[in-house]
Coordinates of C-alpha atoms and ligand atoms in Angstrom, one line a residue:
X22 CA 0.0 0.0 0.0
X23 CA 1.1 3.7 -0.9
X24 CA 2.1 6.3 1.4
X25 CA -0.1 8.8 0.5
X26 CA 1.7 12.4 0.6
X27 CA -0.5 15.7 1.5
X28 CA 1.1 18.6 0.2
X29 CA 0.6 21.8 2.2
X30 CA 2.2 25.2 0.2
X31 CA 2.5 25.3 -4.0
X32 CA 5.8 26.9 -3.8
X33 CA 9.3 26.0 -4.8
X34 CA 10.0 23.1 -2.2
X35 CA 6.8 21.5 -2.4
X36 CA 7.9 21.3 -6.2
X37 CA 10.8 19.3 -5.5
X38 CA 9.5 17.7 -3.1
X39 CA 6.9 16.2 -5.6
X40 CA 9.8 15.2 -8.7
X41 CA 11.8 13.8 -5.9
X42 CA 8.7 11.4 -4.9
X43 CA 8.6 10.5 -8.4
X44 CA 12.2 8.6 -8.1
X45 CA 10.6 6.3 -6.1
X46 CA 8.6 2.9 -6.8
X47 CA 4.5 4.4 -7.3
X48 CA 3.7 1.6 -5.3
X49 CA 5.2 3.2 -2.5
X50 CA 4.7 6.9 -2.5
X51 CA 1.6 8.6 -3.9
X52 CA 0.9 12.4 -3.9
X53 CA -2.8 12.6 -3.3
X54 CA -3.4 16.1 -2.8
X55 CA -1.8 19.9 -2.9
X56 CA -3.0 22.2 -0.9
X57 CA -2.2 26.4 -1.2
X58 CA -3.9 29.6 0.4
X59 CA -4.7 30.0 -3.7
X60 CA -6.7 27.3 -5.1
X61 CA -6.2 28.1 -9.0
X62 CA -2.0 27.5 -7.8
X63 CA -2.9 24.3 -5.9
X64 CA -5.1 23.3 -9.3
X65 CA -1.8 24.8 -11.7
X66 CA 0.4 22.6 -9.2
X67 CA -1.5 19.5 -9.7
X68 CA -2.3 20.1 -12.8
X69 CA 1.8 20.0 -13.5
X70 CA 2.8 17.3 -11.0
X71 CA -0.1 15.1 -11.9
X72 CA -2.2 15.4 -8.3
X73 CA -5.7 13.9 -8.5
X74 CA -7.0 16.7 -5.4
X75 CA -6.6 20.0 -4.7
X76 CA -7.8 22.8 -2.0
X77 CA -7.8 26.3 -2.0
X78 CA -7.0 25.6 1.5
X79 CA -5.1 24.2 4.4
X80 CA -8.0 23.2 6.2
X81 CA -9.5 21.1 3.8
X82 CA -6.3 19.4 3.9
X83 CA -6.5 18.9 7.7
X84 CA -9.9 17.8 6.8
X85 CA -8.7 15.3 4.3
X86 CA -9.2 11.5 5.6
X87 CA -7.5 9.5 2.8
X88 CA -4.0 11.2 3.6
X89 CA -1.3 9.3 5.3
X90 CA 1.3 12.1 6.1
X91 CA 1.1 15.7 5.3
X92 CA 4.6 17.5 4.2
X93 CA 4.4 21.4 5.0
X94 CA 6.7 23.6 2.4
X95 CA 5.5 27.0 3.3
X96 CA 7.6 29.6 4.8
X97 CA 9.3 29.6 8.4
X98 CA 6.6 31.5 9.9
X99 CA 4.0 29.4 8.8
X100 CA 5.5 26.4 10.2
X101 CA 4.3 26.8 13.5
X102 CA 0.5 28.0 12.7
X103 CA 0.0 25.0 10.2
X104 CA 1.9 22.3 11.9
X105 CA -0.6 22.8 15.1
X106 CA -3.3 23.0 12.7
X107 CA -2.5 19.0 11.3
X108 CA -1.2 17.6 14.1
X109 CA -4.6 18.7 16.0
X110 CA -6.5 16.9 13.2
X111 CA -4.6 13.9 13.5
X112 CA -2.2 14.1 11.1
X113 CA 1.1 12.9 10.8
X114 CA 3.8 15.9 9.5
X115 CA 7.1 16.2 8.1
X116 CA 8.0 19.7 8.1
X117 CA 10.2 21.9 6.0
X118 CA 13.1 23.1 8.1
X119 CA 13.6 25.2 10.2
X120 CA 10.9 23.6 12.6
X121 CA 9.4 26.7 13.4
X122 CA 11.3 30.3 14.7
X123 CA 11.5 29.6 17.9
X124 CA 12.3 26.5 20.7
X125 CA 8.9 27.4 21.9
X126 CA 7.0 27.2 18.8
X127 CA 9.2 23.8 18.6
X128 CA 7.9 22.5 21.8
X129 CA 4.5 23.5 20.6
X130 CA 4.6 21.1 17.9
X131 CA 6.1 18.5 19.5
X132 CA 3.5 18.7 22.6
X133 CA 0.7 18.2 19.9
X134 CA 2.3 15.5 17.9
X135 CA 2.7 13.7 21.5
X136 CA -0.9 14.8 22.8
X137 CA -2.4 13.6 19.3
X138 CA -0.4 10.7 19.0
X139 CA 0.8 11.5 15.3
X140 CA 4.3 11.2 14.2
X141 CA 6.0 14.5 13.1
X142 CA 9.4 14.9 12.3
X143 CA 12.1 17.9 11.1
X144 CA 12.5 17.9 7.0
X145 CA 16.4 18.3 8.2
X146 CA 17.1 15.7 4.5
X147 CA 20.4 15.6 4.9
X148 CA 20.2 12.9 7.8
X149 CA 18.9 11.0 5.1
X150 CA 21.2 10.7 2.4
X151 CA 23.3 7.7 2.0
X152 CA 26.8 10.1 2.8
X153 CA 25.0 11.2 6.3
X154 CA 24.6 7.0 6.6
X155 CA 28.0 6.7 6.2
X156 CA 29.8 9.2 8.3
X157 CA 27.4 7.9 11.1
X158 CA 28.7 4.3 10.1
X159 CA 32.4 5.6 10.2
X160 CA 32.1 7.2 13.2
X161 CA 30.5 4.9 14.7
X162 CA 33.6 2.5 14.3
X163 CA 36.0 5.0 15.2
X164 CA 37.0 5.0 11.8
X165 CA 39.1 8.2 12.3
X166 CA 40.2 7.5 15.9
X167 CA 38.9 10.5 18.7
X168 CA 36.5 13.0 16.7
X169 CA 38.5 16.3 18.1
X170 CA 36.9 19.0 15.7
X171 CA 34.4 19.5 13.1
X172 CA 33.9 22.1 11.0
X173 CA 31.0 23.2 8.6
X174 CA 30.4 25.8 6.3
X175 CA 27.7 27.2 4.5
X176 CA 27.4 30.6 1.9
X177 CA 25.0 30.9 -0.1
X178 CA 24.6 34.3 -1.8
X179 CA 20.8 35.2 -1.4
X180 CA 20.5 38.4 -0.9
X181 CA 17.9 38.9 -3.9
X182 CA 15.5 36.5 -2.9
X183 CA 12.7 37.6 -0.4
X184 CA 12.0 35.4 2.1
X185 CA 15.9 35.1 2.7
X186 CA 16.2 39.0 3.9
X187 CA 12.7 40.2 5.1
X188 CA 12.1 39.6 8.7
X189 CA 8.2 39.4 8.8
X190 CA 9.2 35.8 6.0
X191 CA 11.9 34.4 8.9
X192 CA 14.8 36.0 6.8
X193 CA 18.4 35.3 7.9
X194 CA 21.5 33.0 7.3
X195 CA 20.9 31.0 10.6
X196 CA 17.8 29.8 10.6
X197 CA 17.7 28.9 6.6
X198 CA 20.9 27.4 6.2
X199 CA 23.1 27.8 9.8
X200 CA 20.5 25.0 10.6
X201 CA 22.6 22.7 8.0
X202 CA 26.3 23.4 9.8
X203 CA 24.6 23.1 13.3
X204 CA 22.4 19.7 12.8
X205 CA 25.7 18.5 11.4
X206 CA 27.6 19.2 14.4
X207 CA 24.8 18.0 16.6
X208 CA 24.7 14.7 14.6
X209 CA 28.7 14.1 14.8
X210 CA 28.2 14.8 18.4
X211 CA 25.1 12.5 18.8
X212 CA 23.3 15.1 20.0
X213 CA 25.7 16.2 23.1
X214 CA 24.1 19.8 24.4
X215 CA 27.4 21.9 23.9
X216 CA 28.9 23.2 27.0
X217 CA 29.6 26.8 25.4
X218 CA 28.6 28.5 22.4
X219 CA 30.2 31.9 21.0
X220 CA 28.9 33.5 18.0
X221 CA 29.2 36.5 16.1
X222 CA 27.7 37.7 13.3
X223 CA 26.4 41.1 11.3
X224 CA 23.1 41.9 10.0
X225 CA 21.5 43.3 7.0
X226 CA 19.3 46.6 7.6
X227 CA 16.1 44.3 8.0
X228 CA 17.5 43.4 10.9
X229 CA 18.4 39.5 10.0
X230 CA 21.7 37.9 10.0
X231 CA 23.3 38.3 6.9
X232 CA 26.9 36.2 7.9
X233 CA 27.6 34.5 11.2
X234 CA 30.4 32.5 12.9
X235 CA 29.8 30.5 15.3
X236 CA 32.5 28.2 17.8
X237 CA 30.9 25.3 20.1
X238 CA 32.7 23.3 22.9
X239 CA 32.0 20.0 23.7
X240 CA 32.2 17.4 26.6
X241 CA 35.8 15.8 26.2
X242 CA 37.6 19.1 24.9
X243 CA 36.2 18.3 21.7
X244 CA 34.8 21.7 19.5
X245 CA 33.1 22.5 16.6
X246 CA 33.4 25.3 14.1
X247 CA 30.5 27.0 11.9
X248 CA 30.2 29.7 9.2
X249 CA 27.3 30.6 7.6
X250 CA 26.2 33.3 4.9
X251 CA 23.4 34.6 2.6
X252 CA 26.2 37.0 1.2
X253 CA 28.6 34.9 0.5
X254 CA 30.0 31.9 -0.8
X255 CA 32.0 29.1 1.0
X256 CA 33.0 25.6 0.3
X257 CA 29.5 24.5 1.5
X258 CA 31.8 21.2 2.8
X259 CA 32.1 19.9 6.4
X260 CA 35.2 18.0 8.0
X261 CA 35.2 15.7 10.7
X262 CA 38.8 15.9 12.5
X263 CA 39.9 12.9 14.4
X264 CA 43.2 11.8 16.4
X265 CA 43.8 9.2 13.5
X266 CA 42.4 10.7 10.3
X267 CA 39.9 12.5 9.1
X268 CA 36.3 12.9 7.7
X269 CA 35.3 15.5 4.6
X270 CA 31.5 16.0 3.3
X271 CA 32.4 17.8 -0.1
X272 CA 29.8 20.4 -0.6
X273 CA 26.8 20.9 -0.9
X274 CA 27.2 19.2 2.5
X275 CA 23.7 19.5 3.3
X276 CA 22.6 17.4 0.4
X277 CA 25.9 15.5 -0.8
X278 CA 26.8 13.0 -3.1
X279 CA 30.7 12.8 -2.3
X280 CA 32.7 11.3 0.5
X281 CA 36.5 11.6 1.4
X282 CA 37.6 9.6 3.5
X283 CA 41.6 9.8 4.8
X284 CA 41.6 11.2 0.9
X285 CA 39.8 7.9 -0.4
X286 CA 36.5 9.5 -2.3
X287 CA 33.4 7.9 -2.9
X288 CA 30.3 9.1 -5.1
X289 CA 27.4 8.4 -4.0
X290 CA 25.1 9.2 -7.1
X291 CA 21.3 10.9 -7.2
X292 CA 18.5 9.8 -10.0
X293 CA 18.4 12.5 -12.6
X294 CA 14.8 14.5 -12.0
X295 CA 11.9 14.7 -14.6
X296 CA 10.7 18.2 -14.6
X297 CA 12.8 21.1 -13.7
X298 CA 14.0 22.0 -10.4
X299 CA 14.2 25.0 -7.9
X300 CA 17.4 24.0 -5.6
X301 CA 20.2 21.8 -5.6
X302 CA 20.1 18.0 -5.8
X303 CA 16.6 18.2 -4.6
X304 CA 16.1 14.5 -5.9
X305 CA 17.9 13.6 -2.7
X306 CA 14.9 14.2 -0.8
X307 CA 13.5 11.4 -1.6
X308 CA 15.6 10.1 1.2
X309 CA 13.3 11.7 3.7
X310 CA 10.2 10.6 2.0
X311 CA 11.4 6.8 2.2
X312 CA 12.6 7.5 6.1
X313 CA 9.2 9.0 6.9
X314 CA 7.5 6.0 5.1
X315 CA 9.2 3.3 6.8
X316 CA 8.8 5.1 10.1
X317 CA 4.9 4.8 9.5
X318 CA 5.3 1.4 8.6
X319 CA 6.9 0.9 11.5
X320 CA 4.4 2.9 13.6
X321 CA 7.2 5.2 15.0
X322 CA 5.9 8.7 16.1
X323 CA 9.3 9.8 15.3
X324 CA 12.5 9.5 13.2
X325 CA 15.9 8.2 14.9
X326 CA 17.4 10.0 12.2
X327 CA 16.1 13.5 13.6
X328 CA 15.0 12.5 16.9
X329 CA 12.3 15.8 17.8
X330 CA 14.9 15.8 20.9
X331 CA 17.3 17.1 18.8
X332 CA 15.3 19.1 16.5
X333 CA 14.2 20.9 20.4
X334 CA 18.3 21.2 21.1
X335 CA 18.8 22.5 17.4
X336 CA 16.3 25.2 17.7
X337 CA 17.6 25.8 21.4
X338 CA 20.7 26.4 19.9
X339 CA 19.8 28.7 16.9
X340 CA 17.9 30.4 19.5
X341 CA 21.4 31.4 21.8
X342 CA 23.4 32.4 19.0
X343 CA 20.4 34.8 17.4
X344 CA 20.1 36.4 21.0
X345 CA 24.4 36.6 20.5
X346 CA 24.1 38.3 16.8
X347 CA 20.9 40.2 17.8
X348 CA 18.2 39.0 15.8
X349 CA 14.8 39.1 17.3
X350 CA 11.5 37.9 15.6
X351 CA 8.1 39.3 16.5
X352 CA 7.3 35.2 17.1
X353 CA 9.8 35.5 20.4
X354 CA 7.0 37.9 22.1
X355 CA 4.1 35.8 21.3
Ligands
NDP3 N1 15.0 21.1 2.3 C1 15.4 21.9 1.4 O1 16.4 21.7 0.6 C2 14.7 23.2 1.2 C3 13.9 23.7 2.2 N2 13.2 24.8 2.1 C4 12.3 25.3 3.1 O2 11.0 25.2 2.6 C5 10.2 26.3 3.0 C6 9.6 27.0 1.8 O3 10.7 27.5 1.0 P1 10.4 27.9 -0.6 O4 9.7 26.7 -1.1 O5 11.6 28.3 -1.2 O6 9.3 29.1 -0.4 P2 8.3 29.7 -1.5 O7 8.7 31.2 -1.6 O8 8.3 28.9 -2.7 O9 6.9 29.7 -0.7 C7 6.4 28.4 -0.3 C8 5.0 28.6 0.1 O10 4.9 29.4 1.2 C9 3.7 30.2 1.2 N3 4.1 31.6 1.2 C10 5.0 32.2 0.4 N4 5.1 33.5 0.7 C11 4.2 33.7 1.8 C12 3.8 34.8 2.5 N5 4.4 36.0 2.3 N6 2.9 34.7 3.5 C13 2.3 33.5 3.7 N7 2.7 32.3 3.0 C14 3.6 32.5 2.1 C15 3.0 29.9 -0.2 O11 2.1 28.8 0.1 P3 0.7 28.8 -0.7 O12 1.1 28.0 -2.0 O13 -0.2 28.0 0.2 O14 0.3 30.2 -0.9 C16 4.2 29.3 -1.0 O15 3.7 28.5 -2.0 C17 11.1 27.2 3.9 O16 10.9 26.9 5.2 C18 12.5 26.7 3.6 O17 13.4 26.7 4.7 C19 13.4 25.6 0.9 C20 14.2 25.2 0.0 C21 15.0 24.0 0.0
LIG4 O1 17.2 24.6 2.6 C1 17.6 25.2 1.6 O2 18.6 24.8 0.8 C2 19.7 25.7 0.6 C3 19.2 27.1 0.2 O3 18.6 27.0 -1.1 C4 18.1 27.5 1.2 O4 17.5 28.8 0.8 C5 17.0 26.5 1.3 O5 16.0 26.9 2.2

């Protein structure tokens, strides 16, 4: 029997989210529905990624009783607002990353996933692909002895798109793609609450975090080293230091495909899309979609891959560092 997807948001993610579903077996994965605030861009979406349903609205969606697991690709701020609105309706969620804006609005949604006894889970992809499988694998072995350091970067000139500068859309480096670097370092660390956290950073006139740096200490003298940017570019690669060799994630590290390991590489191939894509190796999320559908299967409420723990500790992180560069939202007085 198919996992049957609920789309909620028409936009640029949900797009790829909906190719990516189509690299995998149609016995397993079925997009039933697409749901957007505009119902003539939820009927243009389906119309385009071959959806029997659409609504004009997210509540019909919530409504919707022939849906196994909605996916929520709207904005940052929305996450919050429409992940209470389907996990109080029974839904299961996987949602778009960042959680929400806050560790409260975090706790929020994972109070109602545990109160409506739904599984709900962090989009946070990378955990899924096979490289992420790997470097857990190796680490696990002590393939590189003691992990001392670990360092990730991430720059992504975006400056001209919207949501990625304007406050009132959940604008800023950090939150959009700091959370890469940082669930990185959380995941080497397996989840380890740092001791310390330093960060500094400088902001755009709209008041969101334009670059950051960020240093984390660790239990065991162990540290961790982030950069992050919407201005400009990096490596986008991540290196995991050990006493007896070390680990690099080539970039884009928060989807990749290549693995060096003490200098030996290994590919680690995505299926080519069929229609047109908005970001990069967005195929690779149907790593997430095949984690989610096997958690169902399974009857977990959660992912071990992005246990809602961590996603909790990950936002609590963000969280420190924005009140260290000075970025407030209008969701941290609510
Ligand atoms: N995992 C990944 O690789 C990626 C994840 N993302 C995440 O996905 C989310 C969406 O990003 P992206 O698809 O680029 O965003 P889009 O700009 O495409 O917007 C997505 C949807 O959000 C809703 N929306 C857009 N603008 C507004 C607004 N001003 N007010 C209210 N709702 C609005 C719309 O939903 P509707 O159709 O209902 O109107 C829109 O279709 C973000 O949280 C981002 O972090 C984004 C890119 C890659
Ligand atoms: O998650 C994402 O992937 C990298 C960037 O495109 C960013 O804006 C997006 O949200």
């Amino acid at each position: 029997m198919a996992t049957r997807w609920g789309l909620c948001g028409a936009g640029k993610i949900s797009n790829d989210f909906s190719v990516a579903l189509k690299t995998l077996p149609p016995g397993d994965h079925q997009i039933a529905v697409v749901a957007s605030r505009s119902l003539e861009r939820a009927q243009e979406f389906a119309k385009r990624h071959g959806i029997p349903k659409a609504y004009g609205s997210y509540e019909e969606l919530a409504s919707d009783p022939d849906i196994d697991i909605v996916y929520v690709g709207v904005l940052h701020t929305q996450h919050w607002k429409v992940g209470l609105l389907f996990l109080k309706a029974g839904k299961n969620v996987l949602c778009e990353k960042p959680f929400a804006m806050n560790s409260r609005q975090v706790q929020d949604l994972v109070a109602a996933a545990k109160r409506n006894d739904v599984f709900l889970m962090e989009a946070i992809w990378s955990r899924c692909f096979p490289v992420h499988a790997e470097v857990r694998r190796l680490l696990a072995e002590e393939a590189v002895g003691e992990v001392k350091l670990v360092k990730a970067y991430f720059g992504s000139p975006q400056l001209h798109i919207p949501r990625s500068v304007a406050k009132e859309l959940g604008g800023g480096a950090l939150l959009d793609i700091g959370v890469y670097c940082l669930q990185f370092v959380l995941m080497v660390f397996r989840g380890e609450r740092p001791l310390s956290i330093q960060a500094s950073g400088v902001l755009l006139d709209s008041g969101v975090d334009e670059s950051v740096v960020v240093a984390l200490k660790f239990s065991r003298n162990r540290i961790a080293f982030c950069a992050f940017s919407i201005s400009a570019r990096l490596p986008n690669d991540a290196v995991i230091c050990g006493t007896k060799g070390s680990i690099k994630v080539l970039g884009p590290m928060h989807c990749p495909t290549t693995l060096v390991v003490n200098d030996k590489e290994t590919e680690y191939p995505l299926p080519e899309p069929s229609l047109p894509m908005n970001f990069t190796n967005s195929t690779g999320l149907r790593y997430e979609a095949e984690e989610v559908r096997q958690c169902l299967l399974k009857g977990l409420k959660e992912s071990p891959l992005m246990p809602l723990a961590e996603s909790v500790l990950l936002t609590e992180v963000m969280d420190e560092i924005r009140k260290q560069v000075g970025v407030v939202f209008s969701q941290d007085s609510q």
